[in-house]
Coordinates of C-alpha atoms in Angstrom, one line a residue:
X1 CA 0.0 0.0 0.0
X2 CA 2.8 2.5 0.7
X3 CA 4.1 1.9 -2.8
X4 CA 0.8 3.0 -4.3
X5 CA 0.6 6.1 -2.1
X6 CA 4.2 7.1 -3.1
X7 CA 3.2 6.6 -6.7
X8 CA 0.2 8.9 -6.3
X9 CA 2.4 11.5 -4.7
X10 CA 4.7 11.5 -7.6
X11 CA 1.7 12.3 -9.8
X12 CA 0.6 15.3 -7.7
X13 CA 2.3 17.7 -10.2
X14 CA -0.4 16.7 -12.8
X15 CA -3.0 18.4 -10.7
X16 CA -5.9 16.9 -8.7
X17 CA -8.7 17.6 -6.2
X18 CA -9.4 14.2 -4.7
X19 CA -7.7 10.8 -4.4
X20 CA -8.6 7.2 -3.8
X21 CA -7.5 3.5 -4.0
X22 CA -9.2 0.2 -4.6
X23 CA -7.9 -3.2 -3.3
X24 CA -8.7 -6.6 -4.7
X25 CA -8.1 -8.5 -1.5
X26 CA -10.3 -7.5 0.2
X27 CA -12.3 -5.9 -2.5
X28 CA -13.0 -2.3 -1.3
X29 CA -12.7 1.3 -2.3
X30 CA -11.4 4.2 -0.1
X31 CA -11.5 7.8 -1.2
X32 CA -11.0 11.3 0.1
X33 CA -11.4 14.9 -1.1
X34 CA -8.3 17.1 -1.1
X35 CA -4.7 16.1 -0.8
X36 CA -3.4 12.6 -0.6
X37 CA -2.7 13.3 3.1
X38 CA -6.5 13.1 3.6
X39 CA -6.5 9.6 2.2
X40 CA -3.6 8.2 4.1
X41 CA -5.3 7.7 7.5
X42 CA -8.0 5.7 5.8
X43 CA -5.6 3.0 4.5
X44 CA -3.4 2.5 7.6
X45 CA -3.1 -1.2 8.2
X46 CA -4.5 -2.2 4.8
X47 CA -2.7 -4.8 2.6
X48 CA -3.2 -6.1 -0.9
X49 CA -1.1 -7.3 -3.8
X50 CA -3.5 -5.9 -6.4
X51 CA -4.2 -2.2 -6.0
X52 CA -5.3 0.7 -8.2
X53 CA -5.0 4.3 -7.1
X54 CA -6.0 7.6 -8.7
X55 CA -5.9 11.3 -8.3
X56 CA -8.9 13.1 -9.9
X57 CA -9.1 16.4 -11.6
X58 CA -12.8 17.4 -11.8
X59 CA -14.3 17.6 -15.3
X60 CA -17.8 16.1 -14.7
X61 CA -19.1 16.8 -11.2
X62 CA -17.6 18.9 -8.4
X63 CA -14.8 17.7 -6.1
X64 CA -16.5 15.3 -3.6
X65 CA -15.9 11.9 -2.2
X66 CA -18.7 10.4 -4.3
X67 CA -17.2 11.9 -7.5
X68 CA -13.6 10.7 -6.5
X69 CA -12.1 7.6 -8.1
X70 CA -12.1 4.6 -8.1
X71 CA -15.7 4.0 -9.0
X72 CA -17.6 0.8 -8.3
X73 CA -20.4 -0.9 -10.2
X74 CA -23.8 -1.0 -8.4
X75 CA -23.3 -4.7 -7.6
X76 CA -19.9 -4.0 -6.1
X77 CA -18.0 -6.4 -8.4
X78 CA -16.1 -3.9 -10.5
X79 CA -13.8 -1.0 -9.6
X80 CA -12.3 1.3 -12.2
X81 CA -10.1 4.4 -12.5
X82 CA -10.2 6.6 -15.6
X83 CA -8.4 9.6 -17.1
X84 CA -10.1 11.4 -20.0
X85 CA -13.6 12.2 -21.0
X86 CA -16.4 9.8 -22.2
X87 CA -18.1 11.9 -24.8
X88 CA -21.3 9.8 -25.1
X89 CA -21.7 9.5 -21.3
X90 CA -25.1 11.2 -21.3
X91 CA -26.7 8.7 -23.7
X92 CA -25.0 5.8 -21.9
X93 CA -26.2 7.0 -18.5
X94 CA -29.8 7.4 -19.8
X95 CA -29.7 3.8 -21.3
X96 CA -28.3 2.3 -18.1
X97 CA -30.8 4.1 -15.9
X98 CA -33.6 2.6 -18.1
X99 CA -32.0 -0.8 -17.4
X100 CA -32.4 -0.1 -13.6
X101 CA -28.8 1.0 -12.8
X102 CA -28.5 3.6 -10.0
X103 CA -25.7 6.1 -10.2
X104 CA -24.0 7.4 -7.1
X105 CA -21.8 10.1 -8.7
X106 CA -22.1 12.9 -11.3
X107 CA -19.0 11.7 -13.2
X108 CA -18.8 10.2 -16.7
X109 CA -16.3 7.7 -15.4
X110 CA -18.8 5.7 -13.3
X111 CA -20.4 4.5 -16.5
X112 CA -17.4 2.4 -17.2
X113 CA -17.8 0.3 -14.1
X114 CA -21.5 -0.2 -14.7
X115 CA -21.0 -1.2 -18.3
X116 CA -18.4 -3.8 -17.4
X117 CA -20.7 -5.3 -14.7
X118 CA -23.7 -5.3 -17.2
X119 CA -21.7 -7.2 -19.8
X120 CA -20.0 -9.6 -17.3
X121 CA -21.0 -13.2 -17.7
X122 CA -18.0 -14.8 -16.1
X123 CA -15.4 -13.5 -18.6
X124 CA -13.9 -10.3 -17.3
X125 CA -11.8 -9.6 -20.4
X126 CA -14.8 -10.1 -22.7
X127 CA -16.9 -7.7 -20.6
X128 CA -14.1 -5.2 -20.7
X129 CA -13.8 -5.3 -24.5
X130 CA -17.6 -4.9 -24.9
X131 CA -17.5 -1.8 -22.6
X132 CA -14.7 -0.4 -24.9
X133 CA -16.9 -0.9 -27.9
X134 CA -19.7 1.2 -26.4
X135 CA -17.7 4.3 -25.2
X136 CA -16.4 7.2 -27.3
X137 CA -13.9 9.8 -26.3
X138 CA -10.4 9.9 -24.8
X139 CA -9.5 7.5 -22.0
X140 CA -6.9 5.7 -20.0
X141 CA -8.7 3.0 -18.0
X142 CA -7.7 0.5 -15.4
X143 CA -10.3 -2.0 -14.2
X144 CA -10.4 -4.6 -11.4
X145 CA -12.9 -7.4 -10.7
X146 CA -13.5 -9.0 -7.3
X147 CA -13.4 -12.5 -8.7
X148 CA -10.3 -12.1 -11.0
X149 CA -6.7 -11.6 -9.8
X150 CA -5.8 -9.4 -12.7
X151 CA -6.0 -5.8 -13.9
X152 CA -7.2 -4.8 -17.3
X153 CA -6.1 -1.5 -18.9
X154 CA -6.9 0.3 -22.1
X155 CA -5.6 3.4 -23.8
X156 CA -7.2 5.7 -26.3
X157 CA -6.1 9.4 -26.3
X158 CA -4.8 9.4 -22.7
X159 CA -1.4 8.1 -21.8
X160 CA -0.8 4.8 -20.0
X161 CA 2.6 3.3 -19.2
X162 CA 3.1 -0.3 -17.9
X163 CA 6.2 -0.8 -15.8
X164 CA 7.7 -4.3 -16.1
X165 CA 9.5 -5.3 -12.9
X166 CA 10.7 -8.6 -11.4
X167 CA 7.5 -10.6 -10.9
X168 CA 5.7 -7.3 -10.4
X169 CA 3.9 -4.9 -12.7
X170 CA 3.0 -1.2 -12.5
X171 CA 0.6 1.1 -14.4
X172 CA 0.9 4.8 -14.5
X173 CA -0.1 7.9 -16.4
X174 CA 3.6 8.4 -16.8
X175 CA 6.7 6.5 -15.6
X176 CA 7.4 8.5 -12.5
X177 CA 5.3 6.4 -10.0
X178 CA 7.4 3.3 -10.5
X179 CA 10.9 4.6 -11.4
X180 CA 12.5 3.3 -8.2
X181 CA 11.2 -0.2 -8.9
X182 CA 11.9 -0.6 -12.7
X183 CA 13.1 1.4 -15.7
X184 CA 11.6 -1.1 -18.2
X185 CA 8.3 0.2 -19.6
X186 CA 5.7 -0.4 -22.3
X187 CA 4.1 2.8 -23.6
X188 CA 0.7 1.7 -24.8
X189 CA -0.2 2.8 -28.3
X190 CA -3.7 4.0 -29.4
X191 CA -6.4 1.4 -29.0
X192 CA -4.3 -1.1 -27.1
X193 CA -5.2 -2.9 -24.0
X194 CA -3.3 -4.9 -21.4
X195 CA -4.0 -7.9 -19.2
X196 CA -1.8 -7.9 -16.1
X197 CA -1.6 -10.9 -13.7
X198 CA 0.7 -11.8 -10.9
X199 CA 2.7 -13.9 -13.3
X200 CA 2.8 -11.9 -16.5
X201 CA 1.1 -9.7 -19.0
X202 CA -0.4 -9.6 -22.5
X203 CA -0.9 -6.7 -24.8
X204 CA -3.8 -6.9 -27.2
X205 CA -5.8 -4.7 -29.6
X206 CA -9.4 -3.9 -28.7
X207 CA -10.5 -7.0 -30.7
X208 CA -8.5 -9.2 -28.4
X209 CA -5.7 -10.2 -30.7
X210 CA -2.3 -10.4 -29.1
X211 CA 0.4 -7.9 -30.1
X212 CA 4.2 -8.0 -29.9
X213 CA 5.3 -4.8 -28.2
X214 CA 8.7 -3.3 -27.4
X215 CA 9.9 -2.9 -23.8
X216 CA 11.7 0.5 -23.6
X217 CA 14.3 1.7 -21.1
X218 CA 13.3 4.9 -19.4
X219 CA 16.1 7.3 -20.1
X220 CA 16.3 8.9 -16.6
X221 CA 16.3 7.6 -13.0
X222 CA 14.6 8.4 -9.8
X223 CA 17.1 11.2 -9.1
X224 CA 15.6 13.2 -12.0
X225 CA 12.3 13.7 -10.1
X226 CA 13.8 14.7 -6.8
X227 CA 14.4 18.3 -5.6
X228 CA 18.0 17.9 -4.6
X229 CA 18.0 20.6 -2.0
X230 CA 15.8 23.1 -3.8
X231 CA 12.7 24.4 -2.1
X232 CA 10.6 23.7 -5.2
X233 CA 10.8 21.8 -8.4
X234 CA 10.3 24.9 -10.4
X235 CA 13.4 26.6 -8.9
X236 CA 15.4 23.4 -9.5
X237 CA 14.2 23.3 -13.1
X238 CA 15.1 27.0 -13.7
X239 CA 18.6 26.3 -12.4
X240 CA 18.9 23.2 -14.6
X241 CA 18.7 25.3 -17.8
X242 CA 22.4 25.6 -18.5
X243 CA 22.5 21.8 -18.7
X244 CA 19.2 21.3 -20.5
X245 CA 19.9 23.9 -23.1
X246 CA 23.2 22.1 -23.8
X247 CA 21.3 18.8 -24.0
X248 CA 18.9 20.3 -26.5
X249 CA 21.6 21.0 -29.0
X250 CA 24.2 18.4 -28.1
X251 CA 25.0 16.1 -31.0
X252 CA 23.1 18.3 -33.5
X253 CA 25.3 21.4 -34.0
X254 CA 28.2 19.3 -35.4
X255 CA 25.9 18.2 -38.2
X256 CA 22.7 20.2 -38.6
X257 CA 21.7 18.1 -41.6
X258 CA 21.8 15.1 -39.4
X259 CA 18.5 16.3 -37.8
X260 CA 17.0 14.4 -40.7
X261 CA 13.5 15.7 -41.1
X262 CA 11.5 14.5 -44.1
X263 CA 10.3 17.7 -45.8
X264 CA 7.7 18.3 -48.5
X265 CA 9.4 18.3 -51.9
X266 CA 8.6 22.0 -52.3
X267 CA 8.2 23.4 -48.8
X268 CA 5.5 26.1 -48.9
X269 CA 5.2 27.1 -45.2
X270 CA 5.7 25.9 -41.7
X271 CA 2.8 25.7 -39.2
X272 CA 3.6 25.4 -35.5
X273 CA 0.8 24.0 -33.4
X274 CA 0.9 24.4 -29.6
X275 CA -0.9 25.4 -26.5
X276 CA 0.0 27.6 -23.5
X277 CA 3.7 28.1 -22.9
X278 CA 4.5 26.0 -26.0
X279 CA 2.6 28.4 -28.1
X280 CA 4.8 31.2 -26.9
X281 CA 7.8 29.2 -28.1
X282 CA 6.1 28.6 -31.4
X283 CA 5.5 32.3 -31.8
X284 CA 9.3 32.9 -31.3
X285 CA 9.9 30.2 -33.9
X286 CA 7.6 32.0 -36.4
X287 CA 9.6 35.2 -36.0
X288 CA 12.9 33.3 -36.5
X289 CA 11.9 31.3 -39.5
X290 CA 10.4 34.2 -41.4
X291 CA 13.2 36.7 -40.7
X292 CA 16.2 34.5 -40.8
X293 CA 15.2 31.8 -43.4
X294 CA 12.5 33.8 -45.3
X295 CA 10.1 30.9 -44.9
X296 CA 6.4 31.6 -44.3
X297 CA 5.5 30.4 -40.8
X298 CA 2.4 30.5 -38.6
X299 CA 2.1 29.9 -34.9
X300 CA -1.3 28.4 -34.2
X301 CA -3.3 27.8 -31.0
X302 CA -3.9 24.1 -31.5
X303 CA -7.2 24.4 -29.6
X304 CA -8.5 26.9 -32.2
X305 CA -6.8 25.5 -35.3
X306 CA -8.7 22.2 -35.2
X307 CA -12.1 23.8 -35.2
X308 CA -11.7 26.7 -37.7
X309 CA -11.5 24.7 -41.0
X310 CA -7.9 25.6 -41.7
X311 CA -6.6 25.6 -45.2
X312 CA -3.8 23.0 -45.5
X313 CA -1.6 21.9 -48.4
X314 CA 0.4 18.8 -49.0
X315 CA 3.5 21.0 -49.2
X316 CA 3.0 22.3 -45.7
X317 CA 5.3 21.2 -42.8
X318 CA 3.1 21.0 -39.6
X319 CA 5.0 20.7 -36.3
X320 CA 3.4 20.0 -33.0
X321 CA 5.2 21.4 -29.9
X322 CA 4.3 19.8 -26.5
X323 CA 6.4 19.2 -23.4
X324 CA 4.3 16.1 -22.4
X325 CA 3.6 14.9 -25.9
X326 CA 0.1 14.2 -24.7
X327 CA -1.7 17.6 -25.1
X328 CA -5.1 16.6 -26.4
X329 CA -5.8 19.6 -28.6
X330 CA -2.3 19.6 -30.1
X331 CA -2.5 15.9 -30.9
X332 CA -5.9 16.3 -32.6
X333 CA -4.8 19.3 -34.5
X334 CA -1.8 17.3 -35.7
X335 CA -4.1 14.4 -36.7
X336 CA -6.1 16.9 -38.7
X337 CA -3.0 18.1 -40.5
X338 CA -2.0 14.6 -41.4
X339 CA -5.4 13.7 -42.7
X340 CA -5.2 16.8 -45.0
X341 CA -2.0 15.5 -46.5
X342 CA 0.5 17.8 -44.8
X343 CA 3.9 16.5 -43.7
X344 CA 4.0 16.4 -39.8
X345 CA 6.6 16.4 -37.1
X346 CA 6.9 16.8 -33.4
X347 CA 9.0 18.7 -30.9
X348 CA 8.4 17.0 -27.6
X349 CA 10.2 16.3 -24.3
X350 CA 8.6 13.1 -23.2
X351 CA 10.0 10.0 -25.0
X352 CA 7.4 7.4 -26.0
X353 CA 4.6 10.0 -25.9
X354 CA 1.6 9.8 -28.2
X355 CA 2.6 12.9 -30.2
X356 CA 6.1 11.6 -30.7
X357 CA 4.8 8.3 -31.9
X358 CA 2.1 9.7 -34.1
X359 CA 4.4 12.3 -35.7
X360 CA 7.0 9.7 -36.5
X361 CA 9.8 12.4 -36.8
X362 CA 11.0 15.5 -35.2
X363 CA 13.2 16.4 -32.2
X364 CA 13.3 15.4 -28.6
X365 CA 14.3 18.1 -26.1
X366 CA 16.2 15.9 -23.7
X367 CA 15.3 18.3 -20.9
X368 CA 14.5 15.5 -18.4
X369 CA 11.3 15.3 -16.4
X370 CA 9.6 18.6 -15.7
X371 CA 7.6 18.3 -12.5
X372 CA 6.7 22.0 -11.8
X373 CA 3.3 22.7 -13.5
X374 CA 4.6 26.0 -14.8
X375 CA 7.0 25.1 -17.6
X376 CA 10.5 26.6 -17.6
X377 CA 13.3 24.4 -18.9
X378 CA 11.0 22.8 -21.5
X379 CA 10.1 26.2 -22.9
X380 CA 13.8 27.2 -23.2
X381 CA 14.7 23.9 -24.9
X382 CA 11.8 24.4 -27.3
X383 CA 13.3 27.7 -28.4
X384 CA 16.6 26.0 -28.9
X385 CA 14.9 23.3 -31.0
X386 CA 13.2 25.9 -33.1
X387 CA 16.6 27.6 -33.7
X388 CA 18.0 24.3 -34.8
X389 CA 15.0 23.9 -37.2
X390 CA 15.8 27.3 -38.6
X391 CA 19.4 26.3 -39.2
X392 CA 18.3 23.0 -40.8
X393 CA 16.1 24.9 -43.2
X394 CA 18.6 27.7 -43.9
X395 CA 21.3 26.7 -46.4
X396 CA 23.7 29.6 -45.7
X397 CA 26.8 27.9 -44.2
X398 CA 28.3 31.1 -42.9
X399 CA 25.1 32.1 -41.1
X400 CA 24.7 28.5 -39.7
X401 CA 28.2 28.6 -38.2
X402 CA 27.7 32.0 -36.7
X403 CA 24.5 31.0 -34.9
X404 CA 26.1 27.7 -33.7
X405 CA 29.1 29.6 -32.3
X406 CA 26.7 31.9 -30.3
X407 CA 24.5 28.9 -29.3
X408 CA 27.4 27.1 -27.7
X409 CA 27.8 30.1 -25.4
X410 CA 24.2 30.2 -24.2
X411 CA 24.6 27.7 -21.3
X412 CA 27.3 29.8 -19.6
X413 CA 25.4 33.0 -20.3
X414 CA 22.3 31.5 -18.6
X415 CA 24.5 30.6 -15.7
X416 CA 25.7 34.2 -15.5
X417 CA 22.1 35.3 -15.0
X418 CA 21.3 32.6 -12.4
X419 CA 24.4 33.6 -10.4
X420 CA 22.9 37.0 -10.0
X421 CA 19.4 35.7 -8.9
X422 CA 19.6 37.5 -5.6
X423 CA 19.1 40.8 -7.4
X424 CA 15.8 39.5 -8.9
X425 CA 14.8 38.0 -5.6
X426 CA 15.1 41.5 -4.0
X427 CA 13.0 43.1 -6.7
X428 CA 10.3 40.5 -6.3
X429 CA 9.9 41.4 -2.6
X430 CA 9.1 44.9 -3.6
X431 CA 6.3 43.9 -6.0
X432 CA 4.9 40.7 -4.4
X433 CA 1.7 42.4 -3.4
X434 CA 0.9 44.2 -6.6
X435 CA -2.5 43.3 -8.0
X436 CA -1.6 43.8 -11.7
X437 CA 1.4 43.5 -14.0
X438 CA 2.1 44.6 -17.6
X439 CA 4.8 42.9 -19.6
X440 CA 5.9 44.6 -22.8
X441 CA 8.3 43.7 -25.6
X442 CA 8.8 44.3 -29.3
X443 CA 9.4 41.9 -32.2
X444 CA 10.8 38.6 -30.9
X445 CA 10.4 39.8 -27.3
X446 CA 6.7 40.1 -27.6
X447 CA 6.3 36.3 -27.1
X448 CA 8.8 36.6 -24.2
X449 CA 6.5 39.2 -22.7
X450 CA 3.5 36.9 -23.1
X451 CA 5.4 34.1 -21.4
X452 CA 6.5 36.3 -18.6
X453 CA 2.9 37.3 -17.9
X454 CA 1.7 33.7 -18.1
X455 CA 4.3 32.5 -15.6
X456 CA 3.4 35.2 -13.1
X457 CA -0.4 34.6 -13.3
X458 CA 0.1 30.8 -13.2
X459 CA 2.0 30.6 -9.9
X460 CA 1.3 33.9 -8.1
X461 CA -2.3 34.4 -9.1
X462 CA -1.5 38.1 -9.9
X463 CA -3.4 39.4 -13.0
X464 CA -0.7 40.0 -15.6
X465 CA -0.9 40.8 -19.3
X466 CA 1.7 40.6 -22.1
X467 CA 1.5 43.1 -25.0
X468 CA 3.6 44.3 -27.9
X469 CA 5.1 47.5 -26.6
X470 CA 3.9 49.3 -29.7
X471 CA 0.3 48.4 -28.7
X472 CA 0.6 50.0 -25.3
X473 CA -1.1 53.2 -26.5
X474 CA -4.0 51.2 -27.9
X475 CA -5.5 50.4 -24.5
X476 CA -3.1 49.2 -21.8
X477 CA -1.8 52.7 -21.1
X478 CA -5.2 53.5 -19.6
X479 CA -4.3 51.2 -16.7
X480 CA -1.0 52.7 -15.8
X481 CA -0.5 54.5 -12.5
X482 CA 1.8 54.3 -9.5
X483 CA 0.5 50.9 -8.5
X484 CA 1.1 49.2 -11.9
X485 CA 4.5 47.6 -12.4
X486 CA 5.5 47.4 -16.0
X487 CA 8.2 44.9 -17.2
X488 CA 10.0 45.9 -20.4
X489 CA 12.2 43.6 -22.4
X490 CA 14.6 45.7 -24.6
X491 CA 17.7 44.6 -26.5
X492 CA 20.1 46.7 -28.4
X493 CA 18.6 46.8 -31.9
X494 CA 16.8 49.1 -34.3
X495 CA 13.7 49.0 -32.1
X496 CA 15.4 49.9 -28.8
X497 CA 14.7 53.6 -29.1
X498 CA 11.0 53.0 -29.7
X499 CA 10.8 50.9 -26.6
X500 CA 12.6 53.5 -24.6
X501 CA 9.9 56.0 -25.7
X502 CA 7.3 53.5 -24.3
X503 CA 9.2 53.5 -21.0
X504 CA 9.0 57.3 -20.9
X505 CA 5.3 57.2 -21.4
X506 CA 4.9 54.8 -18.4
X507 CA 7.3 57.0 -16.3
X508 CA 5.3 60.1 -17.0
X509 CA 2.2 58.3 -15.6
X510 CA 4.1 57.3 -12.4
X511 CA 4.2 53.7 -13.4
X512 CA 6.9 51.4 -11.9
X513 CA 9.4 50.1 -14.5
X514 CA 11.4 46.9 -14.4
X515 CA 13.7 46.7 -17.4
X516 CA 15.3 43.5 -18.7
X517 CA 18.0 44.6 -21.2
X518 CA 21.4 43.6 -22.7
X519 CA 23.0 47.0 -23.0
X520 CA 23.6 50.1 -20.9
X521 CA 22.0 53.4 -21.9
X522 CA 21.5 56.6 -19.9
X523 CA 17.8 56.6 -20.6
X524 CA 17.4 53.1 -19.2
X525 CA 19.1 54.2 -15.9
X526 CA 16.9 57.3 -15.7
X527 CA 13.6 55.7 -16.5
X528 CA 13.8 52.3 -14.9
X529 CA 13.2 51.7 -11.2
X530 CA 15.1 48.4 -11.6
X531 CA 17.4 47.1 -14.3
X532 CA 18.1 43.4 -14.8
X533 CA 21.1 43.0 -17.2
X534 CA 21.5 39.9 -19.4
X535 CA 24.4 39.0 -21.7
X536 CA 24.4 39.8 -25.4
X537 CA 23.8 37.3 -28.1
X538 CA 22.2 37.2 -31.5
X539 CA 18.7 38.3 -32.2
X540 CA 17.5 34.7 -32.8
X541 CA 18.9 33.4 -29.5
X542 CA 18.1 36.5 -27.3
X543 CA 14.8 35.0 -25.9
X544 CA 16.8 32.3 -24.3
X545 CA 18.4 34.9 -22.1
X546 CA 15.7 37.6 -21.6
X547 CA 13.2 34.9 -20.5
X548 CA 15.3 33.7 -17.5
X549 CA 14.9 36.8 -15.3
X550 CA 11.1 36.6 -15.9
X551 CA 11.0 33.0 -14.7
X552 CA 13.0 34.0 -11.6
X553 CA 10.8 37.1 -11.0
X554 CA 7.6 35.0 -11.1
X555 CA 9.0 32.3 -8.8
X556 CA 10.3 34.7 -6.2
X557 CA 7.0 36.8 -6.2
X558 CA 5.0 33.6 -5.8
X559 CA 7.2 32.4 -3.0
X560 CA 6.9 35.7 -1.2
X561 CA 3.1 35.4 -1.5
X562 CA 3.2 31.9 0.0
X563 CA 1.7 30.3 -3.1
X564 CA 1.8 26.6 -3.9
X565 CA 4.4 27.0 -6.6
X566 CA 4.8 23.5 -8.0
X567 CA 1.1 22.7 -7.9
X568 CA -0.8 26.0 -8.6
X569 CA -4.6 25.9 -8.1
X570 CA -6.8 24.8 -11.0
X571 CA -3.8 23.9 -13.2
X572 CA -2.6 20.5 -14.5
X573 CA 0.8 19.7 -15.9
X574 CA -0.5 17.7 -18.8
X575 CA -3.9 18.7 -20.4
X576 CA -5.0 15.4 -21.8
X577 CA -8.7 16.3 -22.2
X578 CA -10.3 19.0 -24.3

């Protein structure tokens, strides 16, 4: 039982509002609302060799003990846990009610247990497959029956990983729950199910035919998901960036053409699909590809792209960006692009993920596990990957070598910023109780401003907005007064003077100014209340440096406010439902 509890704790970063477990011997379900700590007293002294555990994130029905997982069938014979959404739950619920079934929860998941029990005629696996034939939507399911010493699992649109140990087997939404027991794993593909017993396992398709699957070795150990002396995973991950940036380009800069992407024969444009922080990286990629390689590029919100009847061509390259490789909207948008005949690829961090497998080509970030809900090192590595994509598409050898030379210096330049984190910590203390923030940048630093605002609102719960600095006069300037901190990102380029003019407009309205810059200028010293200096690099690589102070600023403000930094309210690390 402690093993299951520890596994659930390692999944806390994914977000949850309730937790529960089910045991096969004896067959019972125990649940609690809130943190896992509320569940622990209920399972003291409990023992079982077949156990399922779950942390729930409410989608159908409010957080409550009745809505928490696992769910049992009405006759008490079946217990299930489920990630995802059953899209036809309303019709199935109505049909089961007509058949006399009484529901105890408001969830869509409870339907699964009732369906299995309804179809059960002594063959657990057959009943499970019949249930799968009735439900539609995205799901990762684990089911248990009181009369069968086995677990049945199924995957469609929501990740499931099977850990293969020494006469023991594990199931997780990702590999982190069982890393200290085994590094051998099976990443289930779409429409695959598993039968796990005490003596072995079988992987089958939904029709029951056995499949040969590969056991993969997880490329990191338990130490990768530990804090190692840092107060929070987010701070650890910020400070890991000199290493993770180097990992992102290691082995690629010696031979850019070795990236080996299959491109359309006559590349027309690049579409970058992403959500949240990954979309900000995609927007940076758009700026880089268009200016440096003169290739038409678009950064698309995957959640909007898939529903707006986009025009796609077979000479488009469509790339999905996702830290987890499981983001539901991004996966479905990529699927749409493939169906339209476009060439697809992925830029992901998680090996074995659904997007990585579906895309079939692309780049891994090699950033290691990112536990903090607010993405930091994965974002930075995505920007590195997009710079590598730019070099791959750009045929100018001199330009390539220049960027590579500067890229090699980025890890030590990030370390230079981190070594001066105390300055940013002190600034954070001064503004920790502000109610609003404005982040402003021009050109390639507009996405950096968006990302800085997102980080702050995610973990400190302060309202923050990111805007192009040139748009300040078209609305945001109405909000500026002595209580409104404004963060400017300005680098020494042909737009610097225009941004300094924006700073003057804020100053004249008594706004507070924090300036992140890579050069010294008398006007900056006169206008800014605080200056955070970053090293110089090329235009393409500059977001890799200007973003770091904004991550630190958000972290230290959230810490000063006493926020739950690694697990901010209402947020989940991996958004695997629409």
